[in-house]
Tab-separated table of C-alpha atoms and ligand atoms in Angstrom:
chain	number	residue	atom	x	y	z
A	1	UNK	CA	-6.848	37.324	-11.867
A	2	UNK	CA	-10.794	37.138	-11.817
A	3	UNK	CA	-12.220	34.274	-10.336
A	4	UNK	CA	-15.297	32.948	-8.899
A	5	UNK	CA	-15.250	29.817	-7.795
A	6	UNK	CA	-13.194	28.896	-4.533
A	7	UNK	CA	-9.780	27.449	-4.098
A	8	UNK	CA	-9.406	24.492	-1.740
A	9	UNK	CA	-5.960	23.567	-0.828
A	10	UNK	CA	-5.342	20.056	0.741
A	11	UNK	CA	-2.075	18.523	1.559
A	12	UNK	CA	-0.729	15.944	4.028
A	13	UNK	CA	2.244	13.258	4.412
A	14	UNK	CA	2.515	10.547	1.886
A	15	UNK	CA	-0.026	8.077	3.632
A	16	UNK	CA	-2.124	10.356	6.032
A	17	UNK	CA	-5.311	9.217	3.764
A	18	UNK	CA	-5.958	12.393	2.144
A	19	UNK	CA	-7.336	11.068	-1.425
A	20	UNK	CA	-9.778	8.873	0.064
A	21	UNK	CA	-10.613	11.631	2.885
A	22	UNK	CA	-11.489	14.152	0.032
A	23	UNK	CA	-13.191	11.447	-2.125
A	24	UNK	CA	-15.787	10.775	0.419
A	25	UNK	CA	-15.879	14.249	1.740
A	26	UNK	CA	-16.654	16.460	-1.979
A	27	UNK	CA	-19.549	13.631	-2.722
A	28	UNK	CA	-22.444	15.224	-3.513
A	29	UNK	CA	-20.879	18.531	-3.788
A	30	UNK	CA	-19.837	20.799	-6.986
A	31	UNK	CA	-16.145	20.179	-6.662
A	32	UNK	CA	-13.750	19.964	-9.826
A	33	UNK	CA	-10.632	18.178	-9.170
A	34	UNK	CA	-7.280	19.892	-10.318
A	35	UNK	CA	-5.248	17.109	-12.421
A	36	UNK	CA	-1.439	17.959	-11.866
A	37	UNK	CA	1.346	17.004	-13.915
A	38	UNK	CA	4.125	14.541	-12.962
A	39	UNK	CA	7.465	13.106	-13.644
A	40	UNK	CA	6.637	10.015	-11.573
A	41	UNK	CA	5.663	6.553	-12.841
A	42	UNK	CA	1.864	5.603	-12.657
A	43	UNK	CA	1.102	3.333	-10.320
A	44	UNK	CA	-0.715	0.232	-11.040
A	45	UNK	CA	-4.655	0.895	-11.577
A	46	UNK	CA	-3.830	5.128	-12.624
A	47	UNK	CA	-4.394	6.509	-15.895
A	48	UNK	CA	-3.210	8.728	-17.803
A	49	UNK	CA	-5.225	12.257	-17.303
A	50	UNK	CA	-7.260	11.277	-14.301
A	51	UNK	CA	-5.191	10.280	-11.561
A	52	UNK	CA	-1.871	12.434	-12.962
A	53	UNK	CA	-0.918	13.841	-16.474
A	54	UNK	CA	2.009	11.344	-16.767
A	55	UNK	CA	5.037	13.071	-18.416
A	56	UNK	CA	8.380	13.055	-19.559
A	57	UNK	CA	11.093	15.308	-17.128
A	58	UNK	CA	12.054	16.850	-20.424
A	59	UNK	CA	8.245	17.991	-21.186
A	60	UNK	CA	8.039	19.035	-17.930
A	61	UNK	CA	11.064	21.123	-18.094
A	62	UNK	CA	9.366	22.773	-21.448
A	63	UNK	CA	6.301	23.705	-19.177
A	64	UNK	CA	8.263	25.582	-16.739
A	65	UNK	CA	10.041	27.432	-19.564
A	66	UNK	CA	6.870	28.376	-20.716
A	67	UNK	CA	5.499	29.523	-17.408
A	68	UNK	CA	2.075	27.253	-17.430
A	69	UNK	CA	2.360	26.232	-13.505
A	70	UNK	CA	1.066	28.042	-10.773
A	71	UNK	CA	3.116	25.658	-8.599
A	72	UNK	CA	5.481	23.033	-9.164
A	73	UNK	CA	7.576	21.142	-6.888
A	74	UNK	CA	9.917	18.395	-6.238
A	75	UNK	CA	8.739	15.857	-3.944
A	76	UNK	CA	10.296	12.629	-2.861
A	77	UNK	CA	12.548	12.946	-6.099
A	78	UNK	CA	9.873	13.143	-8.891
A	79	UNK	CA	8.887	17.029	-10.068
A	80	UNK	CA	4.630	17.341	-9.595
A	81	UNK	CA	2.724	20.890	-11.417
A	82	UNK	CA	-0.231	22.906	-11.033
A	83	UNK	CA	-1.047	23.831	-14.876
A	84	UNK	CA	-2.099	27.887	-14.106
A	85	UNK	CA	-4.621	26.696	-17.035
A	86	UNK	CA	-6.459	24.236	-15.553
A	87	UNK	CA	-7.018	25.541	-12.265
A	88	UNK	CA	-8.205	29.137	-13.737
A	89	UNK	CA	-10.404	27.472	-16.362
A	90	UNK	CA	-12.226	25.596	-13.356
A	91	UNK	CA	-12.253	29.157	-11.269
A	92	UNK	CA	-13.096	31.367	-14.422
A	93	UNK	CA	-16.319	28.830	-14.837
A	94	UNK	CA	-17.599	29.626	-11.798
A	95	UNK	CA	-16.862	25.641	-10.410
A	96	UNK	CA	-14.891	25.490	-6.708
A	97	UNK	CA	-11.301	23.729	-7.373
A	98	UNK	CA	-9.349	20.837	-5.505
A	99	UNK	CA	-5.701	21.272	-5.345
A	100	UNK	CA	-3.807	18.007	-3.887
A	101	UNK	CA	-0.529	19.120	-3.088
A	102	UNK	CA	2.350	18.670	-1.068
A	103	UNK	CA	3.107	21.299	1.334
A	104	UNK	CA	5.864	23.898	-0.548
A	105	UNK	CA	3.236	24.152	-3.665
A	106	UNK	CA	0.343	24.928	-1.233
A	107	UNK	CA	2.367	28.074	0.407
A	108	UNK	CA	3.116	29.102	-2.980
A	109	UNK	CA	-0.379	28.847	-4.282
A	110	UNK	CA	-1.437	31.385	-0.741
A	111	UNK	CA	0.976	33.483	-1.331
A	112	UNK	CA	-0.124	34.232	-4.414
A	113	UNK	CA	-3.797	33.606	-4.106
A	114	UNK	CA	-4.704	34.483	-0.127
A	115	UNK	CA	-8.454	33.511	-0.898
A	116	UNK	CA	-7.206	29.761	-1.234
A	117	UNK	CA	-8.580	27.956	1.494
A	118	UNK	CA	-5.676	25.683	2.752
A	119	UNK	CA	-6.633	21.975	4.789
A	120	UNK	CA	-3.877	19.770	6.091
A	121	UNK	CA	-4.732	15.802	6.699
A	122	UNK	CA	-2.433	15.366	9.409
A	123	UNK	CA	-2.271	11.290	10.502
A	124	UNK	CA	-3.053	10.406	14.031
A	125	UNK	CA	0.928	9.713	14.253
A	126	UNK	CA	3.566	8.831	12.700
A	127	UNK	CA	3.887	5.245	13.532
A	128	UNK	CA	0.368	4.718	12.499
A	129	UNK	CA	1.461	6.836	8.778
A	130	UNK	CA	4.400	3.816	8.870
A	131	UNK	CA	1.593	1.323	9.016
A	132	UNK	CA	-0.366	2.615	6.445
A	133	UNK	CA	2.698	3.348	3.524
A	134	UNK	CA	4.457	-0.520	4.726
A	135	UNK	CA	0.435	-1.824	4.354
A	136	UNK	CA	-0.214	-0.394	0.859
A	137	UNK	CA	2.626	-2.258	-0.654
A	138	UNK	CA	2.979	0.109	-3.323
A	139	UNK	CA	7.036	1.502	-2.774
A	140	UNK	CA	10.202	0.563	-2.067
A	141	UNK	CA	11.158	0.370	1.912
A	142	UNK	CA	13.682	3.319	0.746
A	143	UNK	CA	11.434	4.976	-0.736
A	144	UNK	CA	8.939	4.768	2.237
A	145	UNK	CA	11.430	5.676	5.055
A	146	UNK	CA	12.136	8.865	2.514
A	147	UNK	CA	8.382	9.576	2.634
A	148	UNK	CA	8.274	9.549	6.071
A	149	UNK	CA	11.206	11.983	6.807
A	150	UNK	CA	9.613	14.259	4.567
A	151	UNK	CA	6.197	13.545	6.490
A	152	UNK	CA	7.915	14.668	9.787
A	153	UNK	CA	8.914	17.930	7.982
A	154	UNK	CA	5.668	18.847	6.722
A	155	UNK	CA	4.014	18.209	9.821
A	156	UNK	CA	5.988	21.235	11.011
A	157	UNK	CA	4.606	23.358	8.383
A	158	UNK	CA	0.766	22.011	9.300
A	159	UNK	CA	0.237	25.433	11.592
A	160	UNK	CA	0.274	27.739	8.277
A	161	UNK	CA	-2.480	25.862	7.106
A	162	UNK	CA	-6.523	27.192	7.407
A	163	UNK	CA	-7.485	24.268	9.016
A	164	UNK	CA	-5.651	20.846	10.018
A	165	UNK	CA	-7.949	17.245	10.370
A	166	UNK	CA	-6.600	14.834	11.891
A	167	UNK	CA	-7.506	11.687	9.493
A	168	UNK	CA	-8.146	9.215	12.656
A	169	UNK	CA	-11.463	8.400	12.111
A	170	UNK	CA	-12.111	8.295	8.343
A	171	UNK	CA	-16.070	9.721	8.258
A	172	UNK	CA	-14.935	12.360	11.272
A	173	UNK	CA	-12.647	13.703	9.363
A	174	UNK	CA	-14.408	13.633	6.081
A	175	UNK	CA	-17.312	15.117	7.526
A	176	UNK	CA	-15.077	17.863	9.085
A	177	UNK	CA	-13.398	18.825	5.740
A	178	UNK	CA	-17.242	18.273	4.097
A	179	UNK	CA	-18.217	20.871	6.397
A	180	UNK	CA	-15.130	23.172	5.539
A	181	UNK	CA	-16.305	23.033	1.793
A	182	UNK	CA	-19.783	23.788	2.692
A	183	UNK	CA	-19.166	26.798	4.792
B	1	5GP	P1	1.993	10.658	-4.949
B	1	5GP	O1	3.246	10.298	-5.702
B	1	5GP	O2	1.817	9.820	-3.724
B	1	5GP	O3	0.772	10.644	-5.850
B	1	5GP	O4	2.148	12.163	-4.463
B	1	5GP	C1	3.250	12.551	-3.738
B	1	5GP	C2	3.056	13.963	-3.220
B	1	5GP	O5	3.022	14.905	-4.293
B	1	5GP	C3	1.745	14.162	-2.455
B	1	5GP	O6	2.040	14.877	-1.257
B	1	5GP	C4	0.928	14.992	-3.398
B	1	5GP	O7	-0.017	15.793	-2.709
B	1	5GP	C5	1.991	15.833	-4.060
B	1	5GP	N1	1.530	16.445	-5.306
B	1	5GP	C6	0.687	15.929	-6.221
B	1	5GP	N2	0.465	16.792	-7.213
B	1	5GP	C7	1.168	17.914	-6.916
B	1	5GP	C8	1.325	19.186	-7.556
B	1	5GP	O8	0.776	19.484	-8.602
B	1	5GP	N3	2.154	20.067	-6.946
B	1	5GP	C9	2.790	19.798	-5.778
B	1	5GP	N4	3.556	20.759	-5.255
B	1	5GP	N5	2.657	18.626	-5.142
B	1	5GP	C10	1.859	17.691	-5.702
């Protein structure tokens, strides 16, 4: 696989701030941001192609049969994809890439690209990750205490990561990770 830009991995619980960390963080920077697929519903204020490409379980299943993801998972019940095209395309054109991914699809993508640079957004705890998903009113208390189990669980996995930022401070930690993408 040639490539020349670099792969930046960055995962976290459900919560732990990562989108806005990276947002702030990648500002000013050449940084193309890796659009994955998902089963899920869009959530009020996402669109089509930017936030997620919004599809269909049964189109998903045809992209999995036809071997386009790097990565897929399922998290929290709903299947999410890394399109192999999309990401390579962005490499191949010489542009660094932004994966945001739970924590299974980022040790897939390292074991089969070591050069990816993995960064876990770890919350300061996990009461203050209970605040934050209860606060954002988006889901479903069931669906938040599911998010939450599964944050305790990828938490564990957080030492197999490059680097892990705690996402206390919001400019800290973006200027930590800004720092990471720099070097
Ligand atoms: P949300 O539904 O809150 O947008 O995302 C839920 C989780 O799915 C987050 O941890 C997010 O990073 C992860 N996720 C988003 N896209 C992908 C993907 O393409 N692959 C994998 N493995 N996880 C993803």
């Amino acid at each position: 696989m040639s490539k020349s830009g670099k792969l930046f991995v960055i995962s976290g619980p459900s919560g732990a701030g990562k989108g806005s960390l990276w947002k702030i963080a990648v500002k000013g920077l050449e940084m193309k941001y890796s659009v994955s697929c998902t089963t899920r519903q869009p959530r009020a204020g996402e669109l089509n192609g930017r936030e997620y490409n919004f599809m269909s379980r049964e189109d998903f299943q045809k992209n999995i049969n036809a071997g386009e993801f790097l990565e897929y998972a399922n998290v929290h019940g709903e299947f999410y994809g890394t399109l192999k095209s999309e990401v390579l395309n962005i490499l191949n054109s010489g542009h660094n890439v932004l994966l945001e991914i739970d924590v299974q699809g980022a040790l897939n993508v390292k074991s089969q690209i070591p050069e990816a640079i993995l960064i876990f957004i770890a919350p300061p705890s996990i009461e203050e990750l209970r605040k934050r998903l209860t606060g954002r009113n988006t889901e479903k208390p069931e669906i938040i205490e599911l998010r939450l189990k599964n944050a305790l669980h990828e938490m564990d996995l957080k030492n197999k990561y490059d680097f892990v930022i705690i996402n206390d401070n919001i400019n800290i930690a973006a200027e930590k990770l800004r720092k990471i993408f720099i070097d």
